[in-house]
Tab-separated table of N, CA and C in Angstrom:
chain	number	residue	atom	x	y	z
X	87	UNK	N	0.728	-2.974	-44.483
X	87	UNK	CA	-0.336	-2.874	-43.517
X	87	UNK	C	-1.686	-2.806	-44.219
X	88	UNK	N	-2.912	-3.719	-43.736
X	88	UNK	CA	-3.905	-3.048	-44.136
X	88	UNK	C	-4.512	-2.331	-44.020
X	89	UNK	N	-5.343	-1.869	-45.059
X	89	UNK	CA	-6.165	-0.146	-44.427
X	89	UNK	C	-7.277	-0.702	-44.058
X	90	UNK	N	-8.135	0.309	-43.315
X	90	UNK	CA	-9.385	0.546	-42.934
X	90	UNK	C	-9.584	-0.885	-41.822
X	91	UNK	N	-8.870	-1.225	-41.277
X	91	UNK	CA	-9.077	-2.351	-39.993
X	91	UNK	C	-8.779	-1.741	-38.548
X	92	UNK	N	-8.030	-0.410	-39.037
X	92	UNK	CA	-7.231	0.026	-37.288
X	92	UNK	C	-8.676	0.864	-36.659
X	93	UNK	N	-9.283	0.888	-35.875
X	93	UNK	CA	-10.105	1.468	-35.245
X	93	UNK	C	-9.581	3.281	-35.074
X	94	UNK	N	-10.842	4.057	-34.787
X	94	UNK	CA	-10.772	5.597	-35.119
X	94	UNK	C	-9.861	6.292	-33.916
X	95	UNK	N	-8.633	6.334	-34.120
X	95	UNK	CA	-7.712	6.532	-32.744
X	95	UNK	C	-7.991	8.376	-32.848
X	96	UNK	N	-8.313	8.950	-31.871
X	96	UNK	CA	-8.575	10.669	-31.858
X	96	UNK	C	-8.327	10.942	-30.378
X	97	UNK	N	-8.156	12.302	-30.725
X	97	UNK	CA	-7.828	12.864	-29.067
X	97	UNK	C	-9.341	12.537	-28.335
X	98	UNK	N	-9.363	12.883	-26.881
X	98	UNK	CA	-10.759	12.810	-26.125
X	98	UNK	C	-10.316	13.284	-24.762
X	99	UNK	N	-11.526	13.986	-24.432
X	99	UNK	CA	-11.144	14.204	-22.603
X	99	UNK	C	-12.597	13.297	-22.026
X	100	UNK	N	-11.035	12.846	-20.917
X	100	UNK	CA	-11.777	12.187	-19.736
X	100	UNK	C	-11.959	12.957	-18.784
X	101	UNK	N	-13.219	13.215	-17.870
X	101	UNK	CA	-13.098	13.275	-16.925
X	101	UNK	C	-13.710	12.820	-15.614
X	102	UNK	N	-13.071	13.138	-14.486
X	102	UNK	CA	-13.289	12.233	-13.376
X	102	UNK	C	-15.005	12.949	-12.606
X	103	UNK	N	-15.897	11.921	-12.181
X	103	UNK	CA	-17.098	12.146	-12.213
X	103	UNK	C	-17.248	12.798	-10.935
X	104	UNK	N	-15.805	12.554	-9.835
X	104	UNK	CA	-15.936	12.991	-8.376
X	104	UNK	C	-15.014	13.495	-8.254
X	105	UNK	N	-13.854	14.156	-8.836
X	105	UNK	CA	-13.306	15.366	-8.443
X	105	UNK	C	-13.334	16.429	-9.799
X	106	UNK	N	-13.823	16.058	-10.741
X	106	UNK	CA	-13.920	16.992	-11.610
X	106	UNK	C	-12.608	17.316	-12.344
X	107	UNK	N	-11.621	16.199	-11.816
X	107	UNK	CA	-10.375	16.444	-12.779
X	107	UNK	C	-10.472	16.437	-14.189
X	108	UNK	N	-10.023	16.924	-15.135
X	108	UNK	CA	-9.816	16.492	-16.913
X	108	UNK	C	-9.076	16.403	-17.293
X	109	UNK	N	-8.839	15.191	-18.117
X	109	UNK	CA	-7.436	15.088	-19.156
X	109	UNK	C	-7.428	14.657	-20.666
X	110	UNK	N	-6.664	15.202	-21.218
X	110	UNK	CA	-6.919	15.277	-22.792
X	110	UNK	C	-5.858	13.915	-22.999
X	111	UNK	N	-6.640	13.165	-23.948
X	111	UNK	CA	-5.158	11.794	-24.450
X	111	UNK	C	-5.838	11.176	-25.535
X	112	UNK	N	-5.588	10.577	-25.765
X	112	UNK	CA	-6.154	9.814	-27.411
X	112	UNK	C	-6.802	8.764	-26.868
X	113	UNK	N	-7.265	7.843	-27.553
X	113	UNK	CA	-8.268	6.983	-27.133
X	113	UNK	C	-9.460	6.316	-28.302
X	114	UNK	N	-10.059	5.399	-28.460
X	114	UNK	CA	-10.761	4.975	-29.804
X	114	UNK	C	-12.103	5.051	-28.815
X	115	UNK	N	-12.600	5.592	-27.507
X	115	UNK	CA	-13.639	5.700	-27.287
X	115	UNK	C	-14.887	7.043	-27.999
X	116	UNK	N	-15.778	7.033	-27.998
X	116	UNK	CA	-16.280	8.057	-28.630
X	116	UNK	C	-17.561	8.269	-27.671
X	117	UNK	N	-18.276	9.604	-27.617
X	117	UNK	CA	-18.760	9.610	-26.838
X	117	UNK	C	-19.998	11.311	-28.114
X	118	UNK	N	-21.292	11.435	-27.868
X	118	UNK	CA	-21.798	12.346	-28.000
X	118	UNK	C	-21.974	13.927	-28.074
X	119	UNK	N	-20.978	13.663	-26.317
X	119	UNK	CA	-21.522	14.895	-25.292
X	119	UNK	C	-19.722	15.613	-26.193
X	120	UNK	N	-19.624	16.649	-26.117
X	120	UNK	CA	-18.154	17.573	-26.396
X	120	UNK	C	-17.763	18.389	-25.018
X	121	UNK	N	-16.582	18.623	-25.191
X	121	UNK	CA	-16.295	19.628	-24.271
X	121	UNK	C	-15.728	20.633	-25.123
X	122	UNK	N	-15.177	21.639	-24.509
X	122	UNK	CA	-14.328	23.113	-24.732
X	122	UNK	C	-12.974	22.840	-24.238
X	123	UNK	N	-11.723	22.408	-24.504
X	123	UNK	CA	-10.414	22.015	-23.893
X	123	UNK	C	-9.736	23.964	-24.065
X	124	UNK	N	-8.645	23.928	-22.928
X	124	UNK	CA	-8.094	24.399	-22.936
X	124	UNK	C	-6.910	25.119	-24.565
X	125	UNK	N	-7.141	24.419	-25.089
X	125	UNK	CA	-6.686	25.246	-26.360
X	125	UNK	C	-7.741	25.655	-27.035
X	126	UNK	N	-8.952	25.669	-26.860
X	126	UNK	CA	-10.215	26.110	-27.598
X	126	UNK	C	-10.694	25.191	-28.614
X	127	UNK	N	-10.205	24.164	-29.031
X	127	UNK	CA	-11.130	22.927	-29.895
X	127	UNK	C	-11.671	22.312	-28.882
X	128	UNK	N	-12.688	21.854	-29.746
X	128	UNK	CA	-13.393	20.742	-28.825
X	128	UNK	C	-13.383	19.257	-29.144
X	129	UNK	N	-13.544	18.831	-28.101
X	129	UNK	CA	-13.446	17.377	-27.950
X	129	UNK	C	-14.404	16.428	-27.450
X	130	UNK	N	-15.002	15.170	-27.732
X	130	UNK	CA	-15.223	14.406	-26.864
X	130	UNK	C	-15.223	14.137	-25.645
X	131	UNK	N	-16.076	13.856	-25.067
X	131	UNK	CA	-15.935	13.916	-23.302
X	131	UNK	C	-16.799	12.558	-23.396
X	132	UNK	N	-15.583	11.933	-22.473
X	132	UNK	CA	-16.548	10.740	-21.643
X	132	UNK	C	-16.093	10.925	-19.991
X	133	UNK	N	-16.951	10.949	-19.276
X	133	UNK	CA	-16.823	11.114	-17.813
X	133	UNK	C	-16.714	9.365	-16.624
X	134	UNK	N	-15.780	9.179	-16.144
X	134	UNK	CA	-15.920	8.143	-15.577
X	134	UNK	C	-15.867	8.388	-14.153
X	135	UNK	N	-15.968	6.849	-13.378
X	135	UNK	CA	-16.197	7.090	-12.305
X	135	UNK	C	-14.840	7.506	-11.371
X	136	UNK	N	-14.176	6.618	-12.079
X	136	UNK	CA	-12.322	6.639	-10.944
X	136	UNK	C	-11.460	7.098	-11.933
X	137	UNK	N	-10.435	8.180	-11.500
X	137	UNK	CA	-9.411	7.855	-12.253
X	137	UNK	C	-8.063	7.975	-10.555
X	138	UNK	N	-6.861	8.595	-11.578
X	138	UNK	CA	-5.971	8.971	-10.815
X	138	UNK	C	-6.059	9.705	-9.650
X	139	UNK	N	-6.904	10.375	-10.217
X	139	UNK	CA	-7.140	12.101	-9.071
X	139	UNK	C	-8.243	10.860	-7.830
X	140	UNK	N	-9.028	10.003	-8.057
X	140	UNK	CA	-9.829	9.377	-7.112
X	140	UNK	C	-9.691	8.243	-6.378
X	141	UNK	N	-8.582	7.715	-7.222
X	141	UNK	CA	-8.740	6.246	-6.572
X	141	UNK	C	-7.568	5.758	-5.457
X	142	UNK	N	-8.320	5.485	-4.647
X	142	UNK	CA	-7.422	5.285	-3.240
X	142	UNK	C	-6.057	4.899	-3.054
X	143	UNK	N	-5.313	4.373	-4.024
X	143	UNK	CA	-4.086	3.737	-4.384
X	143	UNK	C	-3.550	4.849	-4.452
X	144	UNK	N	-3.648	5.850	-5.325
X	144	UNK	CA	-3.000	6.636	-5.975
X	144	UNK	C	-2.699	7.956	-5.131
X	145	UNK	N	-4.575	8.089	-4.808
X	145	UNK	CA	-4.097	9.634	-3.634
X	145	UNK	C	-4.340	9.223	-2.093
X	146	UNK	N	-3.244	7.707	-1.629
X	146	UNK	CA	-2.685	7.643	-0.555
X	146	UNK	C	-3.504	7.449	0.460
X	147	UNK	N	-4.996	6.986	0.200
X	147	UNK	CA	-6.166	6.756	1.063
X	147	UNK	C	-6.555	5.579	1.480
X	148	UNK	N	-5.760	5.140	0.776
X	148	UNK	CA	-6.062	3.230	0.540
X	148	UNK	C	-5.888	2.699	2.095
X	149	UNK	N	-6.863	1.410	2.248
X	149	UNK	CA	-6.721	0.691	3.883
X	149	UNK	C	-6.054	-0.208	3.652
X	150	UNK	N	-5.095	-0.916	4.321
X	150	UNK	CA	-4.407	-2.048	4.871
X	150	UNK	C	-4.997	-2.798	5.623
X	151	UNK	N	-5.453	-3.924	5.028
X	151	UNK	CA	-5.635	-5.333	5.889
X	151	UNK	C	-5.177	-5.819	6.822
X	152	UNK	N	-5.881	-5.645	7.706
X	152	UNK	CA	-4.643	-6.796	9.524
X	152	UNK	C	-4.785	-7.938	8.877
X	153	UNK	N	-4.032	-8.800	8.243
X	153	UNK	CA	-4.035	-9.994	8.040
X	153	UNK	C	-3.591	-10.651	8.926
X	154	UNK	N	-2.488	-9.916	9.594
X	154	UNK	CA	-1.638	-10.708	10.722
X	154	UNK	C	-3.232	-11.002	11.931
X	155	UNK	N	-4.048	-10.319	12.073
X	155	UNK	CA	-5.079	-10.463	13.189
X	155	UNK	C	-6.055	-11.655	12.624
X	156	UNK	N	-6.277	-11.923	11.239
X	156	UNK	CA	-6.491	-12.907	10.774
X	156	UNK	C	-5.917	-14.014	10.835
X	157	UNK	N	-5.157	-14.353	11.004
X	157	UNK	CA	-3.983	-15.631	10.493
X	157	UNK	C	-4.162	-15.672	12.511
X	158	UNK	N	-3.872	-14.917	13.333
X	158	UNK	CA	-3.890	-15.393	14.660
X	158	UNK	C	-5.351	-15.784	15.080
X	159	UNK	N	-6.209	-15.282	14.468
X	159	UNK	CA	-7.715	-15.910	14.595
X	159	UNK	C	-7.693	-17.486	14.685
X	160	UNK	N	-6.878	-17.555	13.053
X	160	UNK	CA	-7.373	-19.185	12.581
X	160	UNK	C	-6.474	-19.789	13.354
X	161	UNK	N	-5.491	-19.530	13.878
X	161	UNK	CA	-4.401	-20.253	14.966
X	161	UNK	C	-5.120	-20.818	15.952
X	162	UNK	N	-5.689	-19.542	16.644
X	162	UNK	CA	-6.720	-20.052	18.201
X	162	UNK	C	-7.391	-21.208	17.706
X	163	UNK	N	-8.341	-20.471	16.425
X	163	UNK	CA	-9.391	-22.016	16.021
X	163	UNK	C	-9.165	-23.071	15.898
X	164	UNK	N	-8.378	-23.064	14.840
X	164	UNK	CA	-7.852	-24.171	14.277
X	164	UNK	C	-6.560	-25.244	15.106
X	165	UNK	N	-5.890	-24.148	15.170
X	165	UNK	CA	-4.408	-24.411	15.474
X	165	UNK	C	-4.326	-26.023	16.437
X	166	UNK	N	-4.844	-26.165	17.234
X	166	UNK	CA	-5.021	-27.230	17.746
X	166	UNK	C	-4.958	-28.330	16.947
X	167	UNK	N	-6.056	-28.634	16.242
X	167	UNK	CA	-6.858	-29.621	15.586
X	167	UNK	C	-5.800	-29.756	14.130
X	168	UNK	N	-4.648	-29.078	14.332
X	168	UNK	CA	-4.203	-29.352	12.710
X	168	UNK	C	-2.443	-29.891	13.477
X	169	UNK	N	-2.288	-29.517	14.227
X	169	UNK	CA	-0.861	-30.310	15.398
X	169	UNK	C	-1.517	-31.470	15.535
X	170	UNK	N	-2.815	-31.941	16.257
X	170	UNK	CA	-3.164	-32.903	16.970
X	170	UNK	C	-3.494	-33.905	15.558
X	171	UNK	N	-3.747	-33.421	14.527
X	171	UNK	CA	-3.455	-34.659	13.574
X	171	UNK	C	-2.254	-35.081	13.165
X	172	UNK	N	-1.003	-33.891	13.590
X	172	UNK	CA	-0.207	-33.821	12.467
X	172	UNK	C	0.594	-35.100	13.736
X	173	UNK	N	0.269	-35.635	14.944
X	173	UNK	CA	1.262	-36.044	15.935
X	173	UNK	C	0.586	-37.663	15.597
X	174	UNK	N	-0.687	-37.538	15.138
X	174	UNK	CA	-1.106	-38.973	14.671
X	174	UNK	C	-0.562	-39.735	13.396
């Protein structure tokens, strides 16, 4: 393997900018600001906007598309004009 090509892999906490969740994991991002972690070293903090704790997928908030109310839209519109060629 060669040396000195792998980027600076170190622990870091993320945390979430709208629920204030934190989590400690490794990561090659680096960031200024430190925090205080739960075992008493400190770490890197980069704060983002979404994570797990926020994003609609995850904590079950997410909307569903009527597609079906779509697709009967383009029927009314269309629907005609795409039979009436298909009989020519």
């Amino acid at each position: 393997m060669k040396k000195d090509i792998h980027p600076d892999y170190h622990p870091v906490v993320f945390k979430d900018a709208g629920t204030g969740h934190s989590f400690l994991t490794r990561s090659t991002a680096t960031s200024d600001r430190t925090v205080e972690w739960e075992d008493g070293n400190e770490y890197p903090l980069i704060v983002v906007d979404v994570t797990s704790e926020s994003h609609p997928f995850w904590t079950g908030a997410q909307r569903v598309m009527d597609t079906a109310g779509r697709v009967e839209k383009f029927q009314r519109r269309y629907g005609n004009r795409i039979r009436r060629a298909k009989k020519n």
